[in-house]
Tab-separated table of N, CA and C and ligand atoms in Angstrom:
chain	number	residue	atom	x	y	z
Y	1	MET	N	-6.559	-61.641	26.854
Y	1	MET	CA	-5.982	-60.387	26.389
Y	1	MET	C	-6.976	-59.366	26.019
Y	2	ALA	N	-6.960	-58.207	26.708
Y	2	ALA	CA	-7.961	-57.268	26.162
Y	2	ALA	C	-7.320	-56.355	25.070
Y	3	LYS	N	-8.115	-55.997	24.091
Y	3	LYS	CA	-7.606	-55.253	22.977
Y	3	LYS	C	-8.726	-54.246	22.558
Y	4	THR	N	-8.265	-53.076	21.989
Y	4	THR	CA	-9.250	-52.382	21.288
Y	4	THR	C	-9.367	-52.876	19.836
Y	5	THR	N	-10.276	-52.326	19.009
Y	5	THR	CA	-10.411	-52.950	17.732
Y	5	THR	C	-9.324	-52.510	16.690
Y	6	GLN	N	-8.682	-51.351	16.977
Y	6	GLN	CA	-7.540	-50.942	16.217
Y	6	GLN	C	-6.308	-51.668	16.457
Y	7	GLN	N	-5.305	-51.517	15.647
Y	7	GLN	CA	-3.951	-52.096	15.973
Y	7	GLN	C	-3.309	-51.432	17.117
Y	8	PRO	N	-3.120	-52.192	18.181
Y	8	PRO	CA	-2.445	-51.565	19.385
Y	8	PRO	C	-1.101	-50.971	19.139
Y	9	LEU	N	-0.964	-49.774	19.742
Y	9	LEU	CA	0.454	-49.078	19.688
Y	9	LEU	C	1.166	-49.233	20.917
Y	10	VAL	N	0.423	-49.359	22.076
Y	10	VAL	CA	1.093	-49.585	23.388
Y	10	VAL	C	0.758	-50.948	23.961
Y	11	GLY	N	1.691	-51.658	24.450
Y	11	GLY	CA	1.437	-52.880	25.103
Y	11	GLY	C	1.677	-52.703	26.629
Y	12	ILE	N	0.629	-53.049	27.390
Y	12	ILE	CA	0.768	-52.943	28.915
Y	12	ILE	C	0.862	-54.464	29.318
Y	13	ALA	N	1.945	-54.699	30.117
Y	13	ALA	CA	1.967	-56.018	30.680
Y	13	ALA	C	1.987	-55.953	32.217
Y	14	MET	N	1.338	-56.888	32.913
Y	14	MET	CA	1.357	-56.842	34.454
Y	14	MET	C	1.648	-58.231	34.961
Y	15	GLY	N	2.317	-58.305	36.061
Y	15	GLY	CA	2.869	-59.569	36.484
Y	15	GLY	C	1.740	-60.472	37.003
Y	16	SER	N	0.484	-60.024	37.328
Y	16	SER	CA	-0.495	-60.824	37.853
Y	16	SER	C	-1.888	-60.153	37.638
Y	17	GLU	N	-2.956	-60.980	37.581
Y	17	GLU	CA	-4.174	-60.460	37.489
Y	17	GLU	C	-4.495	-59.544	38.729
Y	18	SER	N	-3.793	-59.660	39.795
Y	18	SER	CA	-3.925	-58.824	41.008
Y	18	SER	C	-3.544	-57.323	40.716
Y	19	ASP	N	-2.685	-57.244	39.768
Y	19	ASP	CA	-2.095	-55.963	39.312
Y	19	ASP	C	-3.079	-55.227	38.385
Y	20	ARG	N	-4.161	-55.817	37.888
Y	20	ARG	CA	-4.981	-55.281	36.890
Y	20	ARG	C	-5.725	-53.849	37.235
Y	21	PRO	N	-6.296	-53.842	38.497
Y	21	PRO	CA	-6.956	-52.476	38.732
Y	21	PRO	C	-6.120	-51.385	38.685
Y	22	VAL	N	-4.813	-51.428	39.010
Y	22	VAL	CA	-3.871	-50.254	38.911
Y	22	VAL	C	-3.524	-50.096	37.480
Y	23	MET	N	-3.131	-51.097	36.775
Y	23	MET	CA	-2.617	-51.053	35.386
Y	23	MET	C	-3.706	-50.642	34.462
Y	24	GLU	N	-4.980	-50.942	34.740
Y	24	GLU	CA	-6.079	-50.415	33.873
Y	24	GLU	C	-6.177	-48.798	33.986
Y	25	GLU	N	-5.536	-48.256	34.943
Y	25	GLU	CA	-5.562	-46.841	34.993
Y	25	GLU	C	-4.810	-46.341	33.810
Y	26	ALA	N	-3.582	-46.957	33.579
Y	26	ALA	CA	-2.856	-46.637	32.308
Y	26	ALA	C	-3.638	-46.718	31.037
Y	27	GLY	N	-4.394	-47.813	30.950
Y	27	GLY	CA	-5.234	-47.992	29.707
Y	27	GLY	C	-6.206	-46.834	29.586
Y	28	ARG	N	-6.795	-46.377	30.665
Y	28	ARG	CA	-7.857	-45.281	30.661
Y	28	ARG	C	-7.251	-43.986	30.133
Y	29	VAL	N	-6.010	-43.765	30.554
Y	29	VAL	CA	-5.429	-42.546	30.023
Y	29	VAL	C	-5.047	-42.739	28.428
Y	30	LEU	N	-4.630	-43.845	28.128
Y	30	LEU	CA	-4.358	-44.081	26.614
Y	30	LEU	C	-5.716	-44.009	25.897
Y	31	ALA	N	-6.738	-44.499	26.424
Y	31	ALA	CA	-8.043	-44.350	25.730
Y	31	ALA	C	-8.537	-42.992	25.627
Y	32	GLU	N	-8.310	-42.102	26.691
Y	32	GLU	CA	-8.521	-40.759	26.475
Y	32	GLU	C	-7.935	-40.056	25.362
Y	33	PHE	N	-6.771	-40.509	24.967
Y	33	PHE	CA	-6.058	-39.851	23.787
Y	33	PHE	C	-6.273	-40.700	22.598
Y	34	GLY	N	-7.277	-41.741	22.648
Y	34	GLY	CA	-7.518	-42.491	21.430
Y	34	GLY	C	-6.525	-43.386	20.960
Y	35	ILE	N	-5.680	-43.826	21.953
Y	35	ILE	CA	-4.530	-44.633	21.569
Y	35	ILE	C	-4.829	-46.071	21.790
Y	36	PRO	N	-4.826	-46.888	20.756
Y	36	PRO	CA	-5.234	-48.272	21.049
Y	36	PRO	C	-4.063	-49.090	21.803
Y	37	TYR	N	-4.465	-49.943	22.629
Y	37	TYR	CA	-3.452	-50.685	23.430
Y	37	TYR	C	-3.865	-52.042	23.797
Y	38	GLU	N	-2.930	-52.908	24.027
Y	38	GLU	CA	-3.294	-54.281	24.543
Y	38	GLU	C	-2.877	-54.465	25.964
Y	39	ILE	N	-3.555	-55.126	26.786
Y	39	ILE	CA	-3.180	-55.295	28.216
Y	39	ILE	C	-3.253	-56.757	28.414
Y	40	VAL	N	-2.109	-57.271	28.986
Y	40	VAL	CA	-1.850	-58.767	29.122
Y	40	VAL	C	-1.203	-59.059	30.425
Y	41	VAL	N	-1.399	-60.163	30.996
Y	41	VAL	CA	-0.639	-60.745	32.124
Y	41	VAL	C	0.459	-61.577	31.667
Y	42	ARG	N	1.783	-61.024	32.048
Y	42	ARG	CA	2.895	-61.844	31.664
Y	42	ARG	C	3.809	-61.744	33.056
Y	43	SER	N	4.373	-62.781	33.464
Y	43	SER	CA	5.210	-62.763	34.627
Y	43	SER	C	6.657	-63.149	34.231
Y	44	ALA	N	7.618	-62.382	34.667
Y	44	ALA	CA	8.988	-62.762	34.461
Y	44	ALA	C	9.472	-63.995	35.085
Y	45	HIS	N	8.772	-64.211	36.226
Y	45	HIS	CA	9.148	-65.603	36.945
Y	45	HIS	C	8.200	-66.680	36.793
Y	46	ARG	N	6.879	-66.309	36.507
Y	46	ARG	CA	5.809	-67.411	36.459
Y	46	ARG	C	5.687	-67.918	34.967
Y	47	THR	N	5.876	-67.005	34.106
Y	47	THR	CA	5.712	-67.381	32.691
Y	47	THR	C	6.882	-66.735	31.849
Y	48	PRO	N	8.100	-67.102	32.132
Y	48	PRO	CA	9.169	-66.318	31.516
Y	48	PRO	C	9.318	-66.531	30.031
Y	49	GLU	N	8.867	-67.711	29.537
Y	49	GLU	CA	9.065	-67.894	27.980
Y	49	GLU	C	7.945	-67.030	27.353
Y	50	ALA	N	6.676	-67.014	27.839
Y	50	ALA	CA	5.626	-66.332	27.241
Y	50	ALA	C	5.904	-64.763	27.322
Y	51	THR	N	6.564	-64.371	28.379
Y	51	THR	CA	7.029	-63.026	28.511
Y	51	THR	C	8.053	-62.571	27.528
Y	52	ALA	N	9.014	-63.486	27.344
Y	52	ALA	CA	10.061	-63.061	26.328
Y	52	ALA	C	9.429	-63.097	24.971
Y	53	LYS	N	8.556	-64.071	24.726
Y	53	LYS	CA	7.960	-64.054	23.326
Y	53	LYS	C	7.116	-62.796	23.041
Y	54	TRP	N	6.282	-62.340	23.983
Y	54	TRP	CA	5.536	-61.214	23.953
Y	54	TRP	C	6.486	-59.930	23.615
Y	55	ALA	N	7.571	-59.795	24.302
Y	55	ALA	CA	8.478	-58.744	24.186
Y	55	ALA	C	9.187	-58.835	22.797
Y	56	ARG	N	9.575	-60.052	22.460
Y	56	ARG	CA	10.332	-60.220	21.078
Y	56	ARG	C	9.586	-59.899	19.944
Y	57	THR	N	8.338	-60.157	20.016
Y	57	THR	CA	7.354	-60.019	18.759
Y	57	THR	C	6.615	-58.568	18.926
Y	58	ALA	N	6.858	-57.906	19.907
Y	58	ALA	CA	6.062	-56.581	20.108
Y	58	ALA	C	6.190	-55.681	18.922
Y	59	ARG	N	7.381	-55.401	18.455
Y	59	ARG	CA	7.511	-54.351	17.299
Y	59	ARG	C	6.816	-54.922	16.112
Y	60	ALA	N	7.123	-56.103	15.802
Y	60	ALA	CA	6.552	-56.661	14.692
Y	60	ALA	C	4.962	-56.676	14.690
Y	61	ARG	N	4.395	-56.657	15.866
Y	61	ARG	CA	2.887	-56.665	15.934
Y	61	ARG	C	2.527	-55.257	15.935
Y	62	GLY	N	3.332	-54.248	15.883
Y	62	GLY	CA	2.868	-52.887	15.679
Y	62	GLY	C	3.032	-52.005	17.013
Y	63	LEU	N	3.406	-52.716	18.193
Y	63	LEU	CA	3.589	-51.942	19.349
Y	63	LEU	C	4.804	-50.932	19.157
Y	64	ARG	N	4.635	-49.826	19.898
Y	64	ARG	CA	5.797	-48.775	19.854
Y	64	ARG	C	6.373	-48.485	21.201
Y	65	VAL	N	5.472	-48.674	22.236
Y	65	VAL	CA	6.003	-48.485	23.621
Y	65	VAL	C	5.490	-49.488	24.439
Y	66	LEU	N	6.202	-50.172	25.371
Y	66	LEU	CA	5.820	-51.218	26.419
Y	66	LEU	C	5.797	-50.550	27.776
Y	67	ILE	N	4.690	-50.733	28.453
Y	67	ILE	CA	4.564	-50.422	29.859
Y	67	ILE	C	4.393	-51.722	30.658
Y	68	ALA	N	5.232	-51.873	31.784
Y	68	ALA	CA	5.230	-52.999	32.621
Y	68	ALA	C	4.905	-52.692	34.027
Y	69	GLY	N	3.990	-53.270	34.596
Y	69	GLY	CA	3.666	-53.044	36.107
Y	69	GLY	C	3.859	-54.391	36.810
Y	70	ALA	N	4.666	-54.307	37.848
Y	70	ALA	CA	4.849	-55.429	38.698
Y	70	ALA	C	5.183	-55.213	40.113
Y	71	GLY	N	4.849	-56.026	41.007
Y	71	GLY	CA	5.045	-55.822	42.530
Y	71	GLY	C	6.068	-56.779	42.977
Y	72	GLY	N	5.683	-57.944	43.456
Y	72	GLY	CA	6.696	-58.889	44.083
Y	72	GLY	C	7.793	-59.242	43.108
Y	73	ALA	N	8.997	-59.037	43.432
Y	73	ALA	CA	10.238	-59.364	42.615
Y	73	ALA	C	9.941	-58.673	41.277
Y	74	ALA	N	9.966	-57.371	41.308
Y	74	ALA	CA	9.446	-56.651	40.170
Y	74	ALA	C	10.552	-56.536	39.024
Y	75	HIS	N	10.798	-57.636	38.396
Y	75	HIS	CA	11.807	-57.617	37.243
Y	75	HIS	C	11.148	-57.753	35.954
Y	76	LEU	N	9.795	-57.573	35.909
Y	76	LEU	CA	9.195	-57.602	34.602
Y	76	LEU	C	9.631	-56.646	33.545
Y	77	ALA	N	9.667	-55.389	34.009
Y	77	ALA	CA	10.090	-54.297	33.021
Y	77	ALA	C	11.509	-54.643	32.521
Y	78	GLY	N	12.428	-54.975	33.438
Y	78	GLY	CA	13.827	-55.238	32.956
Y	78	GLY	C	13.785	-56.424	32.091
Y	79	ALA	N	12.971	-57.398	32.263
Y	79	ALA	CA	12.847	-58.687	31.343
Y	79	ALA	C	12.322	-58.265	30.016
Y	80	LEU	N	11.480	-57.400	29.960
Y	80	LEU	CA	10.948	-56.935	28.705
Y	80	LEU	C	11.963	-56.161	27.963
Y	81	ALA	N	12.703	-55.284	28.594
Y	81	ALA	CA	13.783	-54.490	28.009
Y	81	ALA	C	15.029	-55.482	27.594
Y	82	ALA	N	15.123	-56.675	28.203
Y	82	ALA	CA	16.080	-57.681	27.714
Y	82	ALA	C	15.708	-58.238	26.413
Y	83	HIS	N	14.459	-58.210	26.090
Y	83	HIS	CA	14.041	-58.933	24.899
Y	83	HIS	C	13.445	-58.050	23.667
Y	84	SER	N	13.369	-56.587	24.092
Y	84	SER	CA	12.825	-55.810	22.991
Y	84	SER	C	13.591	-54.490	23.132
Y	85	LYS	N	13.818	-53.738	21.943
Y	85	LYS	CA	14.449	-52.554	21.867
Y	85	LYS	C	13.404	-51.474	21.844
Y	86	LEU	N	12.147	-51.786	22.079
Y	86	LEU	CA	11.239	-50.641	22.149
Y	86	LEU	C	11.398	-49.955	23.528
Y	87	PRO	N	10.987	-48.647	23.682
Y	87	PRO	CA	11.044	-48.143	25.102
Y	87	PRO	C	10.209	-48.942	25.942
Y	88	VAL	N	10.696	-49.088	27.162
Y	88	VAL	CA	9.985	-49.799	28.224
Y	88	VAL	C	9.872	-48.863	29.431
Y	89	LEU	N	8.599	-48.698	29.840
Y	89	LEU	CA	8.313	-47.870	31.016
Y	89	LEU	C	7.802	-48.882	32.158
Y	90	GLY	N	8.533	-48.643	33.226
Y	90	GLY	CA	8.160	-49.554	34.403
Y	90	GLY	C	7.445	-48.882	35.428
Y	91	VAL	N	6.509	-49.628	36.029
Y	91	VAL	CA	5.626	-49.128	36.972
Y	91	VAL	C	5.671	-50.025	38.229
Y	92	PRO	N	6.483	-49.590	39.315
Y	92	PRO	CA	6.579	-50.493	40.422
Y	92	PRO	C	5.147	-50.416	41.247
Y	93	LEU	N	4.813	-51.612	41.644
Y	93	LEU	CA	3.486	-51.717	42.336
Y	93	LEU	C	3.681	-52.113	43.869
Y	94	ALA	N	2.816	-51.622	44.680
Y	94	ALA	CA	2.823	-51.960	46.130
Y	94	ALA	C	2.211	-53.144	46.432
Y	95	SER	N	2.687	-54.287	45.903
Y	95	SER	CA	2.076	-55.595	46.325
Y	95	SER	C	2.600	-56.287	47.476
Y	96	SER	N	3.888	-55.985	47.869
Y	96	SER	CA	4.551	-56.744	48.810
Y	96	SER	C	4.473	-56.165	50.159
Y	97	PRO	N	4.854	-56.827	51.219
Y	97	PRO	CA	4.736	-56.208	52.516
Y	97	PRO	C	5.672	-54.930	52.539
Y	98	LEU	N	6.662	-54.812	51.694
Y	98	LEU	CA	7.484	-53.622	51.744
Y	98	LEU	C	6.854	-52.417	51.084
Y	99	GLY	N	5.764	-52.426	50.646
Y	99	GLY	CA	4.962	-51.302	50.203
Y	99	GLY	C	5.295	-50.715	48.841
Y	100	GLY	N	6.036	-51.519	48.157
Y	100	GLY	CA	6.339	-50.919	46.730
Y	100	GLY	C	7.871	-50.403	46.702
Y	101	PHE	N	8.428	-50.064	47.787
Y	101	PHE	CA	9.742	-49.550	47.711
Y	101	PHE	C	10.709	-50.625	47.102
Y	102	ASP	N	10.462	-51.895	47.436
Y	102	ASP	CA	11.331	-52.974	46.872
Y	102	ASP	C	11.075	-53.022	45.342
Y	103	ALA	N	9.925	-52.849	44.963
Y	103	ALA	CA	9.550	-52.908	43.517
Y	103	ALA	C	10.167	-51.622	42.781
Y	104	LEU	N	10.133	-50.522	43.430
Y	104	LEU	CA	10.771	-49.376	42.885
Y	104	LEU	C	12.252	-49.539	42.605
Y	105	LEU	N	12.935	-50.137	43.563
Y	105	LEU	CA	14.355	-50.262	43.393
Y	105	LEU	C	14.638	-51.327	42.395
Y	106	ALA	N	13.845	-52.476	42.388
Y	106	ALA	CA	14.095	-53.431	41.412
Y	106	ALA	C	13.789	-52.935	39.934
Y	107	THR	N	12.849	-52.041	39.800
Y	107	THR	CA	12.638	-51.605	38.533
Y	107	THR	C	13.504	-50.575	37.937
Y	108	VAL	N	13.818	-49.599	38.865
Y	108	VAL	CA	14.675	-48.399	38.444
Y	108	VAL	C	16.184	-48.774	38.334
Y	109	GLN	N	16.674	-49.695	39.017
Y	109	GLN	CA	18.131	-49.782	39.042
Y	109	GLN	C	18.701	-50.770	37.987
Y	110	MET	N	18.335	-50.410	36.620
Y	110	MET	CA	18.855	-51.230	35.625
Y	110	MET	C	20.271	-50.765	35.248
Y	111	PRO	N	21.115	-51.832	34.903
Y	111	PRO	CA	22.490	-51.589	34.523
Y	111	PRO	C	22.505	-50.802	33.091
Y	112	PRO	N	23.429	-50.028	32.774
Y	112	PRO	CA	23.586	-49.281	31.633
Y	112	PRO	C	23.363	-50.166	30.392
Y	113	GLY	N	22.656	-49.659	29.445
Y	113	GLY	CA	22.380	-50.381	28.118
Y	113	GLY	C	21.105	-51.242	28.148
Y	114	VAL	N	20.574	-51.274	29.158
Y	114	VAL	CA	19.243	-52.011	29.248
Y	114	VAL	C	18.230	-51.224	29.996
Y	115	PRO	N	17.798	-50.015	29.327
Y	115	PRO	CA	17.086	-49.062	30.101
Y	115	PRO	C	15.589	-49.385	30.314
Y	116	VAL	N	15.225	-48.905	31.623
Y	116	VAL	CA	13.717	-48.993	31.870
Y	116	VAL	C	13.393	-47.503	32.472
Y	117	GLY	N	12.562	-46.901	31.742
Y	117	GLY	CA	12.132	-45.582	32.278
Y	117	GLY	C	11.112	-45.811	33.478
Y	118	THR	N	11.502	-45.517	34.590
Y	118	THR	CA	10.736	-45.941	35.812
Y	118	THR	C	9.885	-44.819	36.356
Y	119	LEU	N	8.641	-45.039	36.595
Y	119	LEU	CA	7.722	-44.099	37.081
Y	119	LEU	C	7.548	-44.241	38.496
Y	120	GLY	N	6.561	-43.569	39.141
Y	120	GLY	CA	6.292	-43.676	40.543
Y	120	GLY	C	5.618	-44.931	40.856
Y	121	VAL	N	5.455	-45.170	42.106
Y	121	VAL	CA	4.935	-46.514	42.626
Y	121	VAL	C	3.261	-46.308	42.445
Y	122	GLY	N	2.720	-47.437	41.998
Y	122	GLY	CA	1.164	-47.494	42.009
Y	122	GLY	C	0.520	-46.716	40.933
Y	123	SER	N	-0.590	-46.297	41.385
Y	123	SER	CA	-1.593	-45.628	40.462
Y	123	SER	C	-0.862	-44.419	39.758
Y	124	TRP	N	-0.260	-43.577	40.567
Y	124	TRP	CA	0.379	-42.349	39.913
Y	124	TRP	C	1.316	-42.750	38.853
Y	125	GLY	N	2.099	-43.776	39.133
Y	125	GLY	CA	3.049	-44.314	38.183
Y	125	GLY	C	2.409	-44.867	36.945
Y	126	ALA	N	1.288	-45.638	37.125
Y	126	ALA	CA	0.611	-46.212	36.003
Y	126	ALA	C	0.066	-45.098	35.063
Y	127	ARG	N	-0.573	-44.016	35.638
Y	127	ARG	CA	-1.129	-43.017	34.868
Y	127	ARG	C	0.007	-42.208	34.175
Y	128	ASN	N	1.016	-41.952	34.936
Y	128	ASN	CA	2.166	-41.198	34.216
Y	128	ASN	C	2.847	-42.087	33.123
Y	129	ALA	N	2.959	-43.281	33.329
Y	129	ALA	CA	3.611	-44.168	32.220
Y	129	ALA	C	2.751	-43.966	31.022
Y	130	ALA	N	1.390	-43.948	31.135
Y	130	ALA	CA	0.525	-43.817	29.949
Y	130	ALA	C	0.688	-42.263	29.400
Y	131	HIS	N	0.834	-41.419	30.185
Y	131	HIS	CA	1.004	-40.002	29.753
Y	131	HIS	C	2.408	-39.921	29.035
Y	132	LEU	N	3.360	-40.490	29.609
Y	132	LEU	CA	4.785	-40.462	28.925
Y	132	LEU	C	4.591	-41.200	27.603
Y	133	ALA	N	3.947	-42.386	27.542
Y	133	ALA	CA	3.775	-43.025	26.235
Y	133	ALA	C	3.106	-42.205	25.292
Y	134	VAL	N	2.171	-41.444	25.623
Y	134	VAL	CA	1.525	-40.544	24.758
Y	134	VAL	C	2.401	-39.543	24.135
Y	135	ARG	N	3.219	-39.022	25.092
Y	135	ARG	CA	4.311	-37.979	24.616
Y	135	ARG	C	5.295	-38.564	23.662
Y	136	MET	N	5.690	-39.838	23.875
Y	136	MET	CA	6.663	-40.471	23.040
Y	136	MET	C	6.038	-40.631	21.605
Y	137	LEU	N	4.753	-40.999	21.703
Y	137	LEU	CA	4.041	-41.317	20.246
Y	137	LEU	C	3.896	-40.083	19.610
Y	138	ALA	N	3.676	-38.827	20.313
Y	138	ALA	CA	3.423	-37.687	19.823
Y	138	ALA	C	4.657	-37.077	19.077
Y	139	VAL	N	5.750	-37.518	19.408
Y	139	VAL	CA	6.992	-36.959	18.747
Y	139	VAL	C	6.823	-37.048	17.258
Y	140	GLN	N	6.233	-38.147	16.657
Y	140	GLN	CA	6.053	-38.249	15.381
Y	140	GLN	C	4.668	-38.405	14.897
Y	141	ASP	N	3.776	-37.736	15.666
Y	141	ASP	CA	2.266	-37.835	15.399
Y	141	ASP	C	1.660	-36.497	15.612
Y	142	GLU	N	1.531	-35.663	14.538
Y	142	GLU	CA	0.945	-34.266	14.675
Y	142	GLU	C	-0.376	-34.252	15.335
Y	143	ARG	N	-1.173	-35.183	15.016
Y	143	ARG	CA	-2.596	-35.135	15.445
Y	143	ARG	C	-2.512	-35.267	17.029
Y	144	LEU	N	-1.647	-36.208	17.494
Y	144	LEU	CA	-1.497	-36.473	18.937
Y	144	LEU	C	-0.807	-35.344	19.532
Y	145	ALA	N	0.118	-34.628	18.938
Y	145	ALA	CA	0.793	-33.541	19.533
Y	145	ALA	C	-0.147	-32.415	19.676
Y	146	ARG	N	-1.053	-32.204	18.701
Y	146	ARG	CA	-2.048	-31.128	18.919
Y	146	ARG	C	-3.029	-31.437	20.096
Y	147	ALA	N	-3.445	-32.683	20.192
Y	147	ALA	CA	-4.228	-33.213	21.183
Y	147	ALA	C	-3.634	-32.927	22.574
Y	148	LEU	N	-2.332	-33.178	22.631
Y	148	LEU	CA	-1.610	-32.961	23.910
Y	148	LEU	C	-1.639	-31.606	24.244
Y	149	GLU	N	-1.361	-30.730	23.316
Y	149	GLU	CA	-1.275	-29.193	23.517
Y	149	GLU	C	-2.658	-28.726	23.992
Y	150	SER	N	-3.625	-29.255	23.530
Y	150	SER	CA	-5.026	-28.709	23.937
Y	150	SER	C	-5.688	-29.526	25.047
Y	151	ALA	N	-4.902	-30.488	25.524
Y	151	ALA	CA	-5.400	-31.228	26.792
Y	151	ALA	C	-5.352	-30.391	28.016
Y	152	PRO	N	-6.254	-30.447	28.930
Y	152	PRO	CA	-6.216	-29.692	30.121
Y	152	PRO	C	-5.104	-30.128	30.984
Y	153	GLY	N	-4.156	-29.171	31.423
Y	153	GLY	CA	-3.007	-29.591	32.139
Y	153	GLY	C	-3.365	-29.998	33.557
Y	154	GLN	N	-2.601	-30.854	34.073
Y	154	GLN	CA	-2.995	-31.285	35.570
Y	154	GLN	C	-2.244	-30.488	36.424
Y	155	VAL	N	-1.098	-29.832	36.098
Y	155	VAL	CA	-0.374	-28.939	37.030
Y	155	VAL	C	-0.036	-27.648	36.228
Y	156	SER	N	-0.352	-26.561	36.813
Y	156	SER	CA	0.001	-25.231	36.145
Y	156	SER	C	1.398	-24.958	36.451
Y	157	ALA	N	1.952	-24.244	35.441
Y	157	ALA	CA	3.343	-23.795	35.605
Y	157	ALA	C	3.425	-22.571	36.599
Y	158	ARG	N	2.356	-21.941	36.883
Y	158	ARG	CA	2.347	-20.771	37.652
Y	158	ARG	C	2.222	-21.099	39.153
Y	159	PRO	N	3.318	-20.700	39.843
Y	159	PRO	CA	3.412	-20.960	41.246
Y	159	PRO	C	2.527	-20.087	42.099
Y	160	THR	N	2.065	-20.527	43.122
Y	160	THR	CA	1.204	-19.586	44.016
Y	160	THR	C	1.964	-18.715	44.741
Y	161	ARG	N	1.453	-17.872	45.519
Y	161	ARG	CA	2.216	-16.887	46.228
Y	161	ARG	C	3.090	-17.609	47.280
Y	162	ARG	N	2.440	-18.662	47.849
Y	162	ARG	CA	3.368	-19.472	48.870
Y	162	ARG	C	4.367	-20.333	48.174
Y	163	GLY	N	4.484	-20.170	46.868
Y	163	GLY	CA	5.591	-20.892	46.178
Y	163	GLY	C	5.278	-22.358	45.904
Y	164	ARG	N	3.882	-22.770	46.121
Y	164	ARG	CA	3.618	-24.041	45.849
Y	164	ARG	C	3.028	-24.101	44.269
Y	165	VAL	N	3.067	-25.247	43.648
Y	165	VAL	CA	2.519	-25.326	42.467
Y	165	VAL	C	1.100	-25.506	42.536
Y	166	GLN	N	0.376	-24.710	41.630
Y	166	GLN	CA	-1.043	-24.611	41.658
Y	166	GLN	C	-1.670	-25.658	40.853
Y	167	ARG	N	-2.664	-26.425	41.395
Y	167	ARG	CA	-3.309	-27.416	40.553
Y	167	ARG	C	-4.508	-26.840	39.839
Y	168	ASN	N	-4.655	-27.184	38.618
Y	168	ASN	CA	-5.826	-26.753	37.932
Y	168	ASN	C	-7.189	-27.657	38.259
Y	169	ALA	N	-6.926	-28.946	38.323
Y	169	ALA	CA	-8.112	-29.784	38.376
Y	169	ALA	C	-8.845	-29.711	39.736
H	201	RP5	C1	4.229	-60.087	41.144
H	201	RP5	O1	3.821	-60.424	42.519
H	201	RP5	C2	3.063	-59.526	40.632
H	201	RP5	O2	3.383	-58.405	39.601
H	201	RP5	C3	2.301	-58.940	41.677
H	201	RP5	O3	2.365	-57.542	41.967
H	201	RP5	C4	2.744	-59.608	42.858
H	201	RP5	C5	1.757	-60.537	43.561
H	201	RP5	O4	1.059	-61.479	42.575
H	201	RP5	P1	0.024	-62.379	42.999
H	201	RP5	O5	0.460	-63.297	44.118
H	201	RP5	O6	-1.200	-61.475	43.449
H	201	RP5	O7	-0.430	-63.196	41.763
H	201	RP5	O8	4.664	-61.090	40.357
């Protein structure tokens, strides 16, 4: 388990070591905002009991948001939401021959009452899960809210003459 030295606020779980390169992109975004996080491998089908325990103890360990990335049979985010009332953000990964569309459907289509906030497939989703976690934490953290306001925007609100959204970066 990788950890920063401070008490982690965000927990990132991924179904396999093979998911790490993509899910570390979420960690990099959190680090940019100075948010301590932990990143672990937990699988809903390979290590179901360890996964349940990680989710059940998350709040007591100081975590405030959970991010789950999984590809094949992508029920990890849903499994975390079954065991924790913390907000769970799901990142479908393109590990299977179906290119991640299967993971997207498995992650997004949760029945009412067991919510998973589902992001896009792969790297974009991992990065946006972290950005969303930052915004969630900023609701009650003035320092973070100010950091968000002064962070360079990825997308300008100003449309171009052709009606497209103009990118700043
Ligand atoms: C899922 O199956 C994991 O989240 C991963 O995306 C996929 C393949 O896992 P490995 O066979 O590479 O361990 O459980």
